[in-house]
Structures are given as C-alpha cells and as structure tokens.
Tab-separated table of C-alpha atoms and ligand atoms in Angstrom:
chain	number	residue	atom	x	y	z
N	1	MET	CA	-0.004	0.039	-0.005
N	2	THR	CA	1.520	3.402	-0.921
N	3	ALA	CA	1.400	6.062	1.702
N	4	GLU	CA	-0.695	9.100	0.701
N	5	LEU	CA	1.394	12.291	0.337
N	6	ASP	CA	0.587	15.313	2.382
N	7	PRO	CA	-0.397	17.973	-0.220
N	8	ARG	CA	0.707	20.875	1.968
N	9	PRO	CA	3.903	22.876	1.186
N	10	GLU	CA	7.236	21.517	2.573
N	11	ALA	CA	8.766	24.724	3.947
N	12	LEU	CA	8.154	25.108	7.661
N	13	PRO	CA	7.599	28.988	7.800
N	14	GLN	CA	4.970	28.508	4.917
N	15	ARG	CA	3.199	25.711	6.877
N	16	VAL	CA	3.210	27.730	10.088
N	17	TRP	CA	1.678	30.710	8.273
N	18	ASP	CA	-0.866	28.518	6.436
N	19	SER	CA	-1.908	27.054	9.796
N	20	VAL	CA	-2.787	30.600	11.160
N	21	GLN	CA	-5.471	31.107	8.569
N	22	ARG	CA	-8.387	28.614	8.625
N	23	ASP	CA	-9.106	28.777	4.860
N	24	GLN	CA	-6.457	28.961	2.208
N	25	LEU	CA	-8.515	28.373	-0.979
N	26	PRO	CA	-8.756	31.395	-3.274
N	27	PRO	CA	-12.532	32.490	-3.580
N	28	VAL	CA	-14.262	31.608	-6.891
N	29	ASP	CA	-17.702	33.093	-6.325
N	30	ASP	CA	-19.655	35.190	-3.764
N	31	ARG	CA	-20.384	32.302	-1.341
N	32	ASP	CA	-16.730	31.467	-1.497
N	33	ARG	CA	-15.807	34.987	-0.709
N	34	MET	CA	-18.206	35.041	2.331
N	35	ARG	CA	-16.745	31.817	3.547
N	36	LEU	CA	-13.169	33.367	3.221
N	37	VAL	CA	-14.186	36.279	5.326
N	38	MET	CA	-15.979	34.315	7.894
N	39	ASN	CA	-12.919	32.038	8.314
N	40	ASN	CA	-10.399	34.799	8.745
N	41	LEU	CA	-10.035	36.834	11.800
N	42	VAL	CA	-8.172	39.757	9.948
N	43	LEU	CA	-11.099	40.104	7.679
N	44	HIS	CA	-13.436	40.626	10.596
N	45	ILE	CA	-11.665	43.892	11.209
N	46	HIS	CA	-10.593	44.778	7.759
N	47	PRO	CA	-12.405	44.519	4.295
N	48	SER	CA	-11.063	41.583	2.088
N	49	LYS	CA	-9.760	44.168	-0.389
N	50	VAL	CA	-8.592	47.817	-0.080
N	51	SER	CA	-8.003	50.684	-2.488
N	52	LYS	CA	-4.271	50.762	-3.337
N	53	PRO	CA	-3.954	54.548	-2.775
N	54	THR	CA	-5.121	54.308	0.663
N	55	LEU	CA	-2.056	52.295	1.625
N	56	ARG	CA	0.029	55.535	1.291
N	57	PHE	CA	1.633	56.103	4.769
N	58	THR	CA	1.600	59.856	4.359
N	59	TYR	CA	-2.227	59.806	3.923
N	60	THR	CA	-3.217	58.466	7.417
N	61	TRP	CA	0.302	58.480	9.050
N	62	GLY	CA	-1.016	55.216	10.752
N	63	LEU	CA	-2.436	57.421	13.437
N	64	GLY	CA	-5.661	55.509	13.966
N	65	GLY	CA	-3.802	52.236	13.962
N	66	LEU	CA	-1.287	53.685	16.406
N	67	SER	CA	-4.075	54.715	18.680
N	68	LEU	CA	-5.267	50.993	18.615
N	69	LEU	CA	-1.740	49.776	19.294
N	70	LEU	CA	-1.415	52.135	22.337
N	71	ILE	CA	-4.717	51.089	23.711
N	72	ALA	CA	-3.501	47.461	23.377
N	73	ILE	CA	-0.206	48.327	25.214
N	74	LEU	CA	-2.163	50.160	27.932
N	75	ALA	CA	-4.467	47.203	28.443
N	76	GLY	CA	-1.575	44.773	28.662
N	77	THR	CA	0.558	46.802	30.978
N	78	GLY	CA	-2.418	47.938	33.036
N	79	VAL	CA	-3.547	44.474	33.803
N	80	LEU	CA	-0.027	43.619	34.959
N	81	LEU	CA	0.200	46.758	37.103
N	82	MET	CA	-3.054	45.652	38.906
N	83	PHE	CA	-1.199	42.801	40.393
N	84	ALA	CA	1.155	45.166	42.233
N	85	TYR	CA	-1.199	47.977	43.074
N	86	THR	CA	-3.797	48.548	45.942
N	87	PRO	CA	-6.006	51.604	45.533
N	88	SER	CA	-5.861	52.850	49.078
N	89	PRO	CA	-4.103	56.030	50.378
N	90	ASP	CA	-2.057	53.960	52.784
N	91	GLN	CA	-0.774	51.530	50.218
N	92	ALA	CA	-0.847	53.192	46.817
N	93	TYR	CA	2.366	55.396	47.152
N	94	SER	CA	4.391	52.527	48.680
N	95	ASP	CA	3.245	50.165	45.852
N	96	MET	CA	4.663	52.761	43.489
N	97	LEU	CA	8.003	52.747	45.326
N	98	ALA	CA	8.096	48.925	45.282
N	99	LEU	CA	7.413	49.047	41.552
N	100	GLN	CA	10.481	51.048	41.140
N	101	SER	CA	12.684	48.927	43.361
N	102	THR	CA	11.501	45.360	44.151
N	103	VAL	CA	9.044	44.281	41.400
N	104	TRP	CA	10.832	42.674	38.547
N	105	TYR	CA	10.662	45.155	35.636
N	106	GLY	CA	8.104	47.144	37.664
N	107	GLN	CA	9.624	50.609	36.705
N	108	LEU	CA	9.682	49.660	32.996
N	109	LEU	CA	6.047	48.496	33.240
N	110	ARG	CA	4.917	51.693	34.914
N	111	ASN	CA	6.989	53.726	32.309
N	112	LEU	CA	5.325	51.858	29.504
N	113	HIS	CA	1.886	52.537	30.895
N	114	HIS	CA	2.506	56.142	31.742
N	115	TRP	CA	4.083	57.189	28.383
N	116	SER	CA	1.656	55.193	26.288
N	117	GLY	CA	-1.309	57.022	28.038
N	118	ASN	CA	0.151	60.400	27.498
N	119	LEU	CA	1.108	59.512	23.944
N	120	LEU	CA	-2.440	58.282	23.285
N	121	VAL	CA	-3.896	61.710	24.072
N	122	VAL	CA	-1.510	63.247	21.447
N	123	VAL	CA	-1.902	60.610	18.787
N	124	THR	CA	-5.747	60.661	19.116
N	125	PHE	CA	-5.666	64.335	18.724
N	126	LEU	CA	-3.343	64.203	15.721
N	127	HIS	CA	-5.652	61.418	14.153
N	128	LEU	CA	-8.540	63.861	14.551
N	129	LEU	CA	-6.442	66.595	12.836
N	130	ARG	CA	-5.687	64.122	9.984
N	131	VAL	CA	-9.206	63.184	9.452
N	132	PHE	CA	-10.306	66.910	9.496
N	133	PHE	CA	-7.686	68.126	7.071
N	134	THR	CA	-8.317	65.331	4.535
N	135	GLY	CA	-12.036	65.693	4.839
N	136	GLY	CA	-12.295	62.142	6.063
N	137	PHE	CA	-15.534	62.891	8.000
N	138	ARG	CA	-17.718	63.460	5.018
N	139	THR	CA	-20.719	61.386	4.128
N	140	PRO	CA	-21.041	58.400	5.032
N	141	ARG	CA	-18.492	58.925	7.812
N	142	GLU	CA	-20.192	61.722	9.829
N	143	PHE	CA	-21.132	59.581	12.683
N	144	ASN	CA	-17.725	57.965	12.952
N	145	TRP	CA	-16.389	61.397	13.566
N	146	VAL	CA	-18.808	61.878	16.419
N	147	LEU	CA	-17.776	58.471	17.789
N	148	GLY	CA	-14.200	59.699	17.533
N	149	VAL	CA	-15.043	62.776	19.553
N	150	ALA	CA	-16.531	60.601	22.204
N	151	MET	CA	-13.301	58.498	22.203
N	152	LEU	CA	-11.065	61.479	22.453
N	153	LEU	CA	-12.995	62.503	25.680
N	154	LEU	CA	-12.781	59.096	27.018
N	155	VAL	CA	-9.016	58.995	26.404
N	156	VAL	CA	-8.599	62.176	28.386
N	157	ALA	CA	-10.952	60.769	31.056
N	158	ALA	CA	-8.832	57.659	31.271
N	159	ASN	CA	-5.536	59.694	31.648
N	160	PHE	CA	-7.164	61.969	34.215
N	161	THR	CA	-8.453	59.146	36.416
N	162	GLY	CA	-5.097	57.336	36.114
N	163	TYR	CA	-3.255	60.512	37.130
N	164	LEU	CA	-4.517	60.049	40.788
N	165	LEU	CA	-3.463	56.426	41.294
N	166	PRO	CA	0.252	56.942	42.162
N	167	TRP	CA	-1.070	59.159	45.108
N	168	ASP	CA	1.972	61.539	45.059
N	169	GLN	CA	1.739	65.316	45.396
N	170	LEU	CA	1.581	65.747	41.626
N	171	ALA	CA	-1.469	63.409	41.440
N	172	TYR	CA	-3.195	64.762	44.446
N	173	TRP	CA	-3.093	68.388	43.402
N	174	ALA	CA	-3.548	67.983	39.766
N	175	VAL	CA	-6.758	66.115	40.448
N	176	THR	CA	-7.798	68.787	43.044
N	177	VAL	CA	-7.245	71.436	40.524
N	178	GLY	CA	-8.751	69.515	37.552
N	179	SER	CA	-11.900	68.514	39.448
N	180	SER	CA	-12.427	72.022	40.823
N	181	LEU	CA	-13.115	73.020	37.159
N	182	MET	CA	-16.368	70.944	37.515
N	183	SER	CA	-17.670	73.211	40.427
N	184	TYR	CA	-18.248	76.083	37.888
N	185	VAL	CA	-21.026	74.220	36.218
N	186	PRO	CA	-24.321	76.029	37.519
N	187	LEU	CA	-26.488	74.029	39.781
N	188	VAL	CA	-25.268	70.485	39.148
N	189	GLY	CA	-21.394	71.146	39.218
N	190	GLU	CA	-20.886	70.922	42.971
N	191	PRO	CA	-22.971	67.826	43.555
N	192	LEU	CA	-21.408	66.243	40.523
N	193	ARG	CA	-17.941	66.881	41.922
N	194	ASN	CA	-18.918	65.543	45.203
N	195	PHE	CA	-20.243	62.358	43.661
N	196	LEU	CA	-17.065	61.866	41.551
N	197	LEU	CA	-14.719	62.598	44.423
N	198	GLY	CA	-16.836	60.635	46.988
N	199	GLY	CA	-16.932	63.774	49.167
N	200	PRO	CA	-16.018	67.500	49.140
N	201	GLU	CA	-12.268	66.915	48.571
N	202	VAL	CA	-9.832	64.339	47.133
N	203	SER	CA	-9.601	61.441	49.685
N	204	GLY	CA	-9.470	57.709	49.898
N	205	ALA	CA	-13.042	57.411	48.488
N	206	THR	CA	-11.789	59.470	45.401
N	207	LEU	CA	-9.033	56.875	44.913
N	208	THR	CA	-11.579	53.986	44.950
N	209	ASN	CA	-13.899	55.834	42.631
N	210	PHE	CA	-11.079	56.778	40.190
N	211	TYR	CA	-9.663	53.212	40.336
N	212	GLY	CA	-13.094	51.770	39.340
N	213	LEU	CA	-13.442	54.233	36.424
N	214	HIS	CA	-9.785	53.817	35.337
N	215	VAL	CA	-9.589	50.067	35.333
N	216	ALA	CA	-13.167	49.047	34.289
N	217	ILE	CA	-15.757	51.583	33.327
N	218	ILE	CA	-13.727	53.885	30.969
N	219	PRO	CA	-11.738	50.991	29.200
N	220	LEU	CA	-14.941	48.891	28.676
N	221	THR	CA	-16.692	51.938	27.223
N	222	LEU	CA	-13.689	52.776	25.033
N	223	LEU	CA	-13.440	49.256	23.889
N	224	GLY	CA	-17.080	49.213	23.003
N	225	ILE	CA	-16.887	52.544	21.026
N	226	ALA	CA	-13.652	51.720	19.405
N	227	SER	CA	-15.068	48.399	18.106
N	228	PHE	CA	-18.030	50.335	16.592
N	229	HIS	CA	-15.600	52.932	15.107
N	230	ILE	CA	-13.442	50.246	13.567
N	231	TRP	CA	-16.406	48.367	12.094
N	232	ARG	CA	-17.694	51.599	10.625
N	233	VAL	CA	-14.235	52.246	9.025
N	234	ARG	CA	-14.450	48.735	7.399
N	235	LYS	CA	-18.018	49.305	6.245
N	236	ASP	CA	-17.633	52.949	5.007
N	237	THR	CA	-14.149	52.158	3.642
N	238	LEU	CA	-11.368	54.558	4.138
N	239	SER	CA	-11.580	57.902	2.151
N	240	ILE	CA	-9.336	57.894	-0.843
N	241	PRO	CA	-6.244	60.217	-1.076
N	242	HIS	CA	-6.117	62.711	-3.999
N	243	ASN	CA	-3.567	65.035	-5.306
N	244	VAL	CA	-4.255	68.747	-4.800
N	245	ASP	CA	-5.509	69.113	-8.439
N	246	GLY	CA	-8.114	66.267	-7.681
N	247	SER	CA	-6.326	63.559	-9.571
N	248	LEU	CA	-5.449	60.186	-8.025
N	249	PRO	CA	-1.859	59.650	-6.931
N	250	GLU	CA	-1.941	56.264	-8.538
N	251	PRO	CA	-4.669	54.097	-10.283
N	252	ASN	CA	-7.489	53.266	-7.880
N	253	THR	CA	-7.077	49.525	-8.120
N	254	LYS	CA	-7.933	47.130	-5.321
N	255	VAL	CA	-5.447	44.938	-3.615
N	256	THR	CA	-6.069	42.147	-1.101
N	257	THR	CA	-5.814	43.170	2.608
N	258	VAL	CA	-3.625	40.195	3.374
N	259	PRO	CA	-0.753	40.658	2.821
N	260	HIS	CA	-0.688	44.332	1.368
N	261	LEU	CA	-2.318	46.239	4.294
N	262	VAL	CA	-1.534	43.712	7.110
N	263	SER	CA	2.095	43.526	6.371
N	264	ARG	CA	2.399	47.368	6.505
N	265	GLU	CA	0.473	47.415	9.774
N	266	PHE	CA	2.620	44.673	11.230
N	267	VAL	CA	5.884	46.509	10.419
N	268	PHE	CA	4.601	49.818	11.607
N	269	ALA	CA	3.333	48.329	14.957
N	270	LEU	CA	6.646	46.667	15.385
N	271	VAL	CA	8.708	49.814	14.894
N	272	MET	CA	6.381	51.861	17.131
N	273	THR	CA	6.510	49.345	19.872
N	274	GLY	CA	10.315	49.359	19.718
N	275	LEU	CA	10.411	53.087	19.941
N	276	ILE	CA	7.876	53.288	22.850
N	277	LEU	CA	9.955	50.546	24.699
N	278	MET	CA	13.303	52.326	24.171
N	279	TRP	CA	11.826	55.661	25.392
N	280	SER	CA	10.399	53.817	28.495
N	281	VAL	CA	13.746	52.172	29.199
N	282	TRP	CA	15.371	55.597	29.250
N	283	VAL	CA	12.844	58.002	30.670
N	284	ASN	CA	11.181	57.291	33.917
N	285	ALA	CA	7.466	58.331	34.764
N	286	PRO	CA	7.478	61.131	37.335
N	287	LEU	CA	6.754	60.436	40.897
N	288	GLU	CA	6.967	63.162	43.458
N	289	GLU	CA	6.728	62.834	47.307
N	290	ALA	CA	3.683	61.110	48.926
N	291	ALA	CA	0.390	63.102	48.631
N	292	ASN	CA	0.123	65.537	51.366
N	293	PRO	CA	-3.401	67.235	51.523
N	294	ASP	CA	-2.105	69.951	53.930
N	295	HIS	CA	0.680	71.271	51.690
N	296	SER	CA	-0.383	72.575	48.236
N	297	PRO	CA	2.567	72.992	45.798
N	298	ASN	CA	2.881	76.461	44.303
N	299	PRO	CA	1.855	76.646	41.466
N	300	ALA	CA	-0.723	73.868	41.644
N	301	LYS	CA	-1.245	72.791	38.006
N	302	ALA	CA	-3.738	70.589	36.318
N	303	ALA	CA	-2.446	67.795	34.117
N	304	TRP	CA	-0.772	69.088	30.927
N	305	TYR	CA	-3.859	68.188	28.677
N	306	PHE	CA	-5.959	70.505	30.962
N	307	MET	CA	-3.539	73.307	31.012
N	308	GLY	CA	-5.137	75.155	28.105
N	309	LEU	CA	-8.340	75.124	30.029
N	310	GLN	CA	-6.570	76.356	33.253
N	311	GLU	CA	-5.107	79.071	31.202
N	312	LEU	CA	-8.520	80.175	29.831
N	313	LEU	CA	-9.663	80.293	33.533
N	314	LEU	CA	-7.084	83.062	34.131
N	315	HIS	CA	-8.579	85.214	31.499
N	316	PHE	CA	-12.203	84.494	31.753
N	317	HIS	CA	-14.797	84.345	34.511
N	318	PRO	CA	-14.734	80.580	35.764
N	319	THR	CA	-18.225	79.719	34.257
N	320	PHE	CA	-16.997	80.763	30.857
N	321	GLY	CA	-13.402	79.538	31.084
N	322	ALA	CA	-14.424	76.129	32.577
N	323	ILE	CA	-17.844	75.488	31.056
N	324	VAL	CA	-19.252	77.902	28.320
N	325	ILE	CA	-16.215	77.969	26.029
N	326	PRO	CA	-15.261	74.251	26.405
N	327	VAL	CA	-18.811	73.112	25.869
N	328	LEU	CA	-19.387	75.323	22.918
N	329	ALA	CA	-16.144	74.213	21.446
N	330	LEU	CA	-16.962	70.507	21.904
N	331	VAL	CA	-20.368	70.868	20.480
N	332	ALA	CA	-18.936	72.786	17.420
N	333	LEU	CA	-16.292	69.968	17.096
N	334	ALA	CA	-18.900	67.149	17.177
N	335	LEU	CA	-21.061	68.987	14.492
N	336	ILE	CA	-18.265	69.650	12.004
N	337	PRO	CA	-19.387	66.899	9.655
N	338	TYR	CA	-22.995	68.016	9.513
N	339	GLN	CA	-22.062	71.241	7.675
N	340	ARG	CA	-22.379	71.582	3.972
N	341	PHE	CA	-19.070	70.539	2.277
N	342	ASP	CA	-17.550	70.692	-1.173
N	343	LEU	CA	-17.533	67.030	-1.881
N	344	SER	CA	-14.934	67.136	-4.633
N	345	ALA	CA	-12.285	68.068	-2.029
N	346	GLU	CA	-12.378	64.758	-0.153
N	347	GLY	CA	-9.021	63.188	0.344
N	348	ILE	CA	-7.086	66.308	-0.589
N	349	TRP	CA	-4.851	67.547	2.299
N	350	PHE	CA	-6.060	70.996	3.240
N	351	ARG	CA	-8.680	70.810	0.355
N	352	SER	CA	-6.965	72.959	-2.258
N	353	ARG	CA	-3.808	74.939	-3.059
N	354	ARG	CA	-5.520	78.001	-1.612
N	355	GLY	CA	-6.535	76.060	1.486
N	356	ARG	CA	-2.874	75.383	2.069
N	357	GLN	CA	-1.895	78.975	1.721
N	358	MET	CA	-4.681	79.991	4.037
N	359	ALA	CA	-3.640	77.335	6.565
N	360	VAL	CA	-0.141	78.812	6.870
N	361	VAL	CA	-1.562	82.355	7.461
N	362	ALA	CA	-3.970	80.867	10.086
N	363	VAL	CA	-0.965	79.123	11.936
N	364	ILE	CA	1.042	82.364	11.989
N	365	ALA	CA	-2.097	84.313	13.051
N	366	GLY	CA	-2.635	81.898	15.879
N	367	LEU	CA	0.948	81.853	16.953
N	368	VAL	CA	1.077	85.663	17.127
N	369	LEU	CA	-2.440	86.597	18.424
N	370	THR	CA	-2.669	84.083	21.261
N	371	PRO	CA	0.453	85.099	23.097
N	372	ALA	CA	-0.409	88.808	22.345
N	373	LEU	CA	-3.929	88.486	23.793
N	374	VAL	CA	-2.536	86.641	26.860
N	375	LEU	CA	0.014	89.432	27.447
N	376	LEU	CA	-2.746	92.092	26.923
N	377	ASP	CA	-5.009	90.618	29.525
N	378	GLU	CA	-2.057	89.804	31.936
N	379	TYR	CA	-0.436	93.246	32.102
N	380	TRP	CA	-2.765	95.977	30.467
N	381	LEU	CA	-6.370	95.032	30.402
N	382	ASP	CA	-8.475	94.627	33.483
N	383	LEU	CA	-12.075	94.353	32.351
N	384	PRO	CA	-13.795	94.286	35.777
N	385	GLU	CA	-11.826	97.451	36.637
N	386	LEU	CA	-12.774	99.022	33.361
N	387	LEU	CA	-16.447	98.239	33.729
N	388	PRO	CA	-17.019	98.552	37.561
N	389	SER	CA	-20.725	98.941	37.235
N	390	LEU	CA	-21.089	95.426	35.656
N	391	PRO	CA	-21.258	92.179	37.551
N	392	THR	CA	-17.914	90.161	37.049
N	393	ILE	CA	-19.786	87.399	35.144
N	394	ILE	CA	-20.609	90.082	32.458
N	395	ALA	CA	-17.528	92.074	32.551
N	396	ASN	CA	-15.195	89.013	32.677
N	397	GLY	CA	-17.448	86.667	30.887
N	398	TRP	CA	-19.949	87.803	28.316
N	399	VAL	CA	-17.882	90.874	27.306
N	400	PRO	CA	-14.633	89.031	26.564
N	401	LEU	CA	-16.546	86.107	24.810
N	402	ALA	CA	-18.451	88.629	22.615
N	403	ALA	CA	-15.180	90.336	21.798
N	404	LEU	CA	-13.561	86.925	20.990
N	405	LEU	CA	-16.493	85.958	18.746
N	406	LEU	CA	-16.436	89.211	16.935
N	407	GLY	CA	-12.729	88.671	16.440
N	408	LEU	CA	-13.271	85.331	14.937
N	409	LEU	CA	-15.873	86.657	12.745
N	410	GLY	CA	-13.487	89.432	11.628
N	411	PHE	CA	-10.827	86.898	10.943
N	412	TYR	CA	-13.369	84.725	8.949
N	413	GLU	CA	-14.514	87.667	6.685
N	414	ILE	CA	-10.891	88.921	6.253
N	415	MET	CA	-9.612	85.388	5.107
N	416	ARG	CA	-12.664	84.908	2.915
N	417	ARG	CA	-12.208	88.232	1.106
N	418	ALA	CA	-8.385	88.313	0.992
N	419	PHE	CA	-8.095	84.868	-0.476
N	420	ARG	CA	-11.607	84.941	-2.446
N	421	ALA	CA	-12.007	81.500	-0.614
N	422	THR	CA	-14.945	79.193	-0.445
N	423	ALA	CA	-16.822	78.780	2.867
N	424	CYS	CA	-15.218	75.433	3.218
N	425	GLU	CA	-11.662	76.721	2.856
N	426	THR	CA	-12.347	79.689	5.287
N	427	ARG	CA	-14.003	77.462	8.006
N	428	GLN	CA	-10.894	75.344	7.730
N	429	SER	CA	-8.641	78.348	8.427
N	430	LEU	CA	-10.824	79.347	11.349
N	431	PHE	CA	-10.491	75.848	12.756
N	432	ILE	CA	-6.665	75.994	12.408
N	433	LEU	CA	-6.607	79.401	14.149
N	434	LEU	CA	-8.606	77.872	17.107
N	435	VAL	CA	-6.584	74.719	17.245
N	436	VAL	CA	-3.231	76.672	17.211
N	437	GLY	CA	-4.690	79.014	19.801
N	438	PHE	CA	-5.565	76.228	22.139
N	439	VAL	CA	-2.144	74.447	21.675
N	440	VAL	CA	-0.280	77.804	22.436
N	441	LEU	CA	-2.445	78.266	25.671
N	442	THR	CA	-1.506	74.789	26.709
N	443	VAL	CA	2.246	75.447	26.049
N	444	ILE	CA	1.985	78.803	27.959
N	445	GLY	CA	0.256	76.988	30.891
N	446	VAL	CA	2.696	74.198	31.005
N	447	ALA	CA	5.953	76.008	30.360
N	448	PHE	CA	5.447	79.774	30.977
N	449	ARG	CA	3.472	79.772	34.320
N	450	GLY	CA	5.445	79.658	37.628
N	451	GLU	CA	4.810	80.573	41.225
N	452	GLY	CA	1.478	82.076	41.760
N	453	MET	CA	0.642	81.246	38.175
N	454	ALA	CA	2.538	84.313	37.099
N	455	LEU	CA	4.001	84.496	33.558
N	456	MET	CA	7.750	83.734	33.540
N	457	TRP	CA	10.327	82.087	31.260
N	458	PRO	CA	10.441	78.242	31.282
N	459	TRP	CA	13.938	78.116	32.967
N	460	GLU	CA	12.476	80.283	35.754
N	461	VAL	CA	9.448	77.968	36.052
N	462	LEU	CA	11.904	74.868	36.362
N	463	SER	CA	14.174	76.587	38.954
X	1	LIG	C1	-8.945	56.068	20.660
X	1	LIG	C2	-9.153	56.722	19.616
X	1	LIG	C3	-9.312	56.292	18.171
X	1	LIG	C4	-9.026	55.082	17.465
X	1	LIG	C5	-8.457	53.796	18.175
X	1	LIG	C6	-9.246	55.268	15.967
X	1	LIG	C7	-9.100	54.339	15.177
X	1	LIG	C8	-9.193	54.520	13.744
X	1	LIG	C9	-8.703	53.704	12.781
X	1	LIG	C10	-7.755	52.424	12.873
X	1	LIG	C11	-8.916	54.263	11.441
X	1	LIG	C12	-8.642	53.876	10.126
X	1	LIG	C13	-7.115	54.178	9.775
X	1	LIG	C14	-6.732	55.518	10.073
X	1	LIG	O1	-7.272	56.580	9.661
X	1	LIG	O2	-5.495	55.616	10.586
X	1	LIG	C15	-9.816	55.453	11.786
X	1	LIG	C16	-10.450	56.162	10.834
X	1	LIG	C17	-11.329	57.277	11.147
X	1	LIG	N1	-11.364	57.901	12.457
X	1	LIG	FE1	-10.608	57.183	14.109
X	1	LIG	N2	-9.918	56.451	15.895
X	1	LIG	C18	-9.803	57.132	17.007
X	1	LIG	C19	-10.209	58.393	17.391
X	1	LIG	C20	-10.878	59.307	16.396
X	1	LIG	C21	-11.176	60.665	16.561
X	1	LIG	C22	-10.856	61.530	17.796
X	1	LIG	C23	-11.833	61.021	15.381
X	1	LIG	C24	-12.490	62.320	15.106
X	1	LIG	C25	-13.121	63.164	15.847
X	1	LIG	C26	-11.927	59.871	14.505
X	1	LIG	C27	-12.631	59.754	13.272
X	1	LIG	C28	-12.270	58.857	12.338
X	1	LIG	C29	-12.837	58.954	10.883
X	1	LIG	C30	-13.892	59.819	10.383
X	1	LIG	C31	-12.324	57.930	10.319
X	1	LIG	C32	-12.434	57.491	8.743
X	1	LIG	C33	-11.372	58.416	8.001
X	1	LIG	C34	-11.304	58.239	6.486
X	1	LIG	O3	-12.027	57.499	5.977
X	1	LIG	O4	-10.338	58.956	6.015
X	1	LIG	N3	-11.309	58.913	15.075
X	1	LIG	N4	-9.838	55.511	13.181
C-alpha cells in the first residue's frame, strides 16, 4: 500500500503561516468570498480588499492604528500593574516605590503605561486633525467622527483618572485642580464633583472611585466605542487620497488586505512598539513625594492636557473659562461633519492650493495673536476695573466672549475676502486658528506659568 502524500507545502515557515488562517482556497464566487471572510480573523476587522492609494503612509500616518496599538499596550501593562497595586491611600504610594525597586521590571512596566497613556492623548488628537484636514469625516463617515470625539473625551478621562493612582503630590493636586473645574457648572457642578470625588475633597473614596473608573468603566466603554468605530471604517471604507488638483496619486485598483495592508500594519506596529519601549527604558515616569493634603505646591497645576483650560480660567470668568467655552467648542467639534461641504475636495490635504496657503496664514495668526492676547490681559487690560458697574460674570465673561466671537468673525471675513476663498476653505482656516490658539495656551500654561501662576520664562518655572 503506498502512503498518501501530504499535499501541504514543505517549507516550515509557510506551513506555520498557513496554519494561522483557517481557509487557504482562493474565492471563486460570492459564497466562497463570504466563507473566506468568515474564516479569517483579520477580515473581521478589515475588508478583504482595499483601495491601493489608501495604503500610502503619508495619507493616514498610521495614526488610527497607532491609537489602537497604544490602547493594546495600555490594556496589557495595565492588567499587569493591577497585580502590584492597591487603591488605598495607605498603600498606593508605597506600591509605586515597590514597583521602582523590588518588582521585576516594575519601573519599566509603569513607564510603558505612563508614556503610552500620554502619547495616546497626542496621537488621538493628531488622528482627529488628519481626518479633518483630509475631509475624512464626510458622508457616509459623519457619525464615525462623532464616535471619535467621544473616544477623545474618554482617552482624556482615562488619563485623568489614572493620574491620581500613584497618590503622590503631583497626582493629588492635579486632580484637586482638575476636578475643581467641575464646580463652575451651574447648579449640578458641585453635587457632581462631590459624587465623583466621593466627598467634598480628594480622599481615599476618590481613589476608589477613580480606580473603578480607570480600570473598568472607562476602558470597557472605550473598547465598545472603538469596536464600533473600526467596524464603521471597515463598512464605510477609508476615504481615498487625491492630489491637490483632484487627480489620483495612483490608479485606484484594489489589492487584497492580506498581505498588502496587514504587512504594513505589522511593520509599523513593530517599529512603534520598539520606539515606545526604548523611550520607556530611558525615561522614567514622574513620581513626587507622597500626597500631602495639607501642603499645596505652588503653583498647583492641572495635568498638561487640561492646562489650556486652566489658562483660559485665568482670563475668563470661571463659568466661561471652565464651562461655556469648552462646551461650545466640543459641540461645534462634534457637529463639524454635519455642515455643507464641497464633496470634490475629499481626500485632498487642506482641500486645495488656496486652502494650504490659508492654513499657513492661520497658523502664523494663531502663533502671534494668542500670546499677544494673553500678554494684553495679563499686564494691561483689566475688564472688571474698566467696567466697575457690571457684575464680573458680564465684565469678565460675556464681554470678552463677545469680543472673541467678533474677532473670529472678523478673521473669517478677512480671510474669505483676501483669498476669495470658499466657505469650506475659510472654515478650515478658522478651525486652524482655534487649534493653534488652544495649543499655544497649553504651552503657555505648562512652560510659562510659575509661582502664583505668574508668567515667567520656562527656565524660571523649572528653577
Ligand atoms: C482612541 C481613539 C481612536 C482610535 C483607536 C481610532 C481608530 C481609527 C482607525 C484604525 C482608523 C482607520 C485608519 C486611520 O485613519 O488611521 C480610523 C479612521 C477614522 N477615524 Fe478614528 N480612531 C480614534 C479616534 C478618532 C477621533 C478622535 C476622530 C475624530 C473626531 C476619529 C474619526 C475617524 C474617521 C472619520 C475615520 C475615517 C477616516 C477616513 O475614511 O479617512 N477617530 N480611526
């Protein structure tokens, strides 16, 4: 009797790779295609074929995928950290010290978690900018943009709740300052803050609440929304990049996701993981002395991603700086895709040649005007003193807000006329002005505010 020959390939790497996928037969008809998709894990996340131009790295910069990678690193390192951490004021700080000294690779684990969390805020924000500037939010992707805004908020919330867990001075006071912003919400602000903190101030109950939010509620919500987001990207397909003249950078042919897209994602994920690992080996996550509720540092600053808001608070009445302006900005951000847009500009970075020139002007305007206004308000302009008959909420709230909105309207009109631009291009330049303004406020808050929150040079802040 002759032995039946195994029809599979001889080479071991090929056999290992083949064994990863359940179904290797090429599809011959629609039913076959469905079977192929059902039997392949990758094709549950990606479509089976993608448009070749979308593979260009300089279109997406891999930012959505990098956000996912960071979430995966955070989940992995977070679960391991849970083995070495107890969320109680007596134990939390000593657990941090033990992580640095006695737990095997504890410091590296903490560094990886800390830096990945901070990087996720930056990368998610950059991904939002990429989607905005390439018009990736247009029909049918409007709702995916809204989901994205929700995820950005969750990412910030995850960072904020995690900030408290080391229970050092930095954590205690940053959360005290950050949560005090809530008190400015009329009527519900104070009860809401008490509910979140588990009392009137940051305490052991806050640590328990934040721990629950940080390790369970926020990650699970983020996971749910992220799955929905990725499923929508798969169903809506990625927007297709175009040159500035509207032509395609290369013929819009379809290629199979495996290996064309998956191999690129794999290499990118490997390189990024390597870089994050290297950074975490060299740079330790900060840890100050143990939290001391009786000794507030000067200045007491919020976490860096809230410093733009804290800076706003120095210039506006708290209700406006902490609530009205941020809420208006968030609603406007979420509604961006529901405006009328020039559909032909989809997939073109900054929409047009003119859009690019306007973007440069808007960046310069933001870089000049924001510090100028901060200096004006800090040293020369005192609205409550100038308008003594008005209550401060009007003199320092409604009046500067109205002035700001008028200024933005003026900028819009000047840009539209000077460049003979479309509404779409002009709105884009307004968005850029606001984004640059917010980033500059954050930098001023982080690097140029020292003792008593006075303006000073960064080296004086550090000294
Ligand atoms: C944790 C946060 C996020 C994750 C994990 C994530 C993930 C992804 C991935 C993997 C893609 C496809 C590839 C790419 O563009 O890189 C994508 C596309 C997209 N994302 Fe996100 N995203 C996040 C946040 C956001 C935010 C903040 C927004 C906007 C507010 C957003 C809106 C979109 C839209 C509209 C698309 C489709 C873009 C197009 O077709 O060009 N996402 N996202």
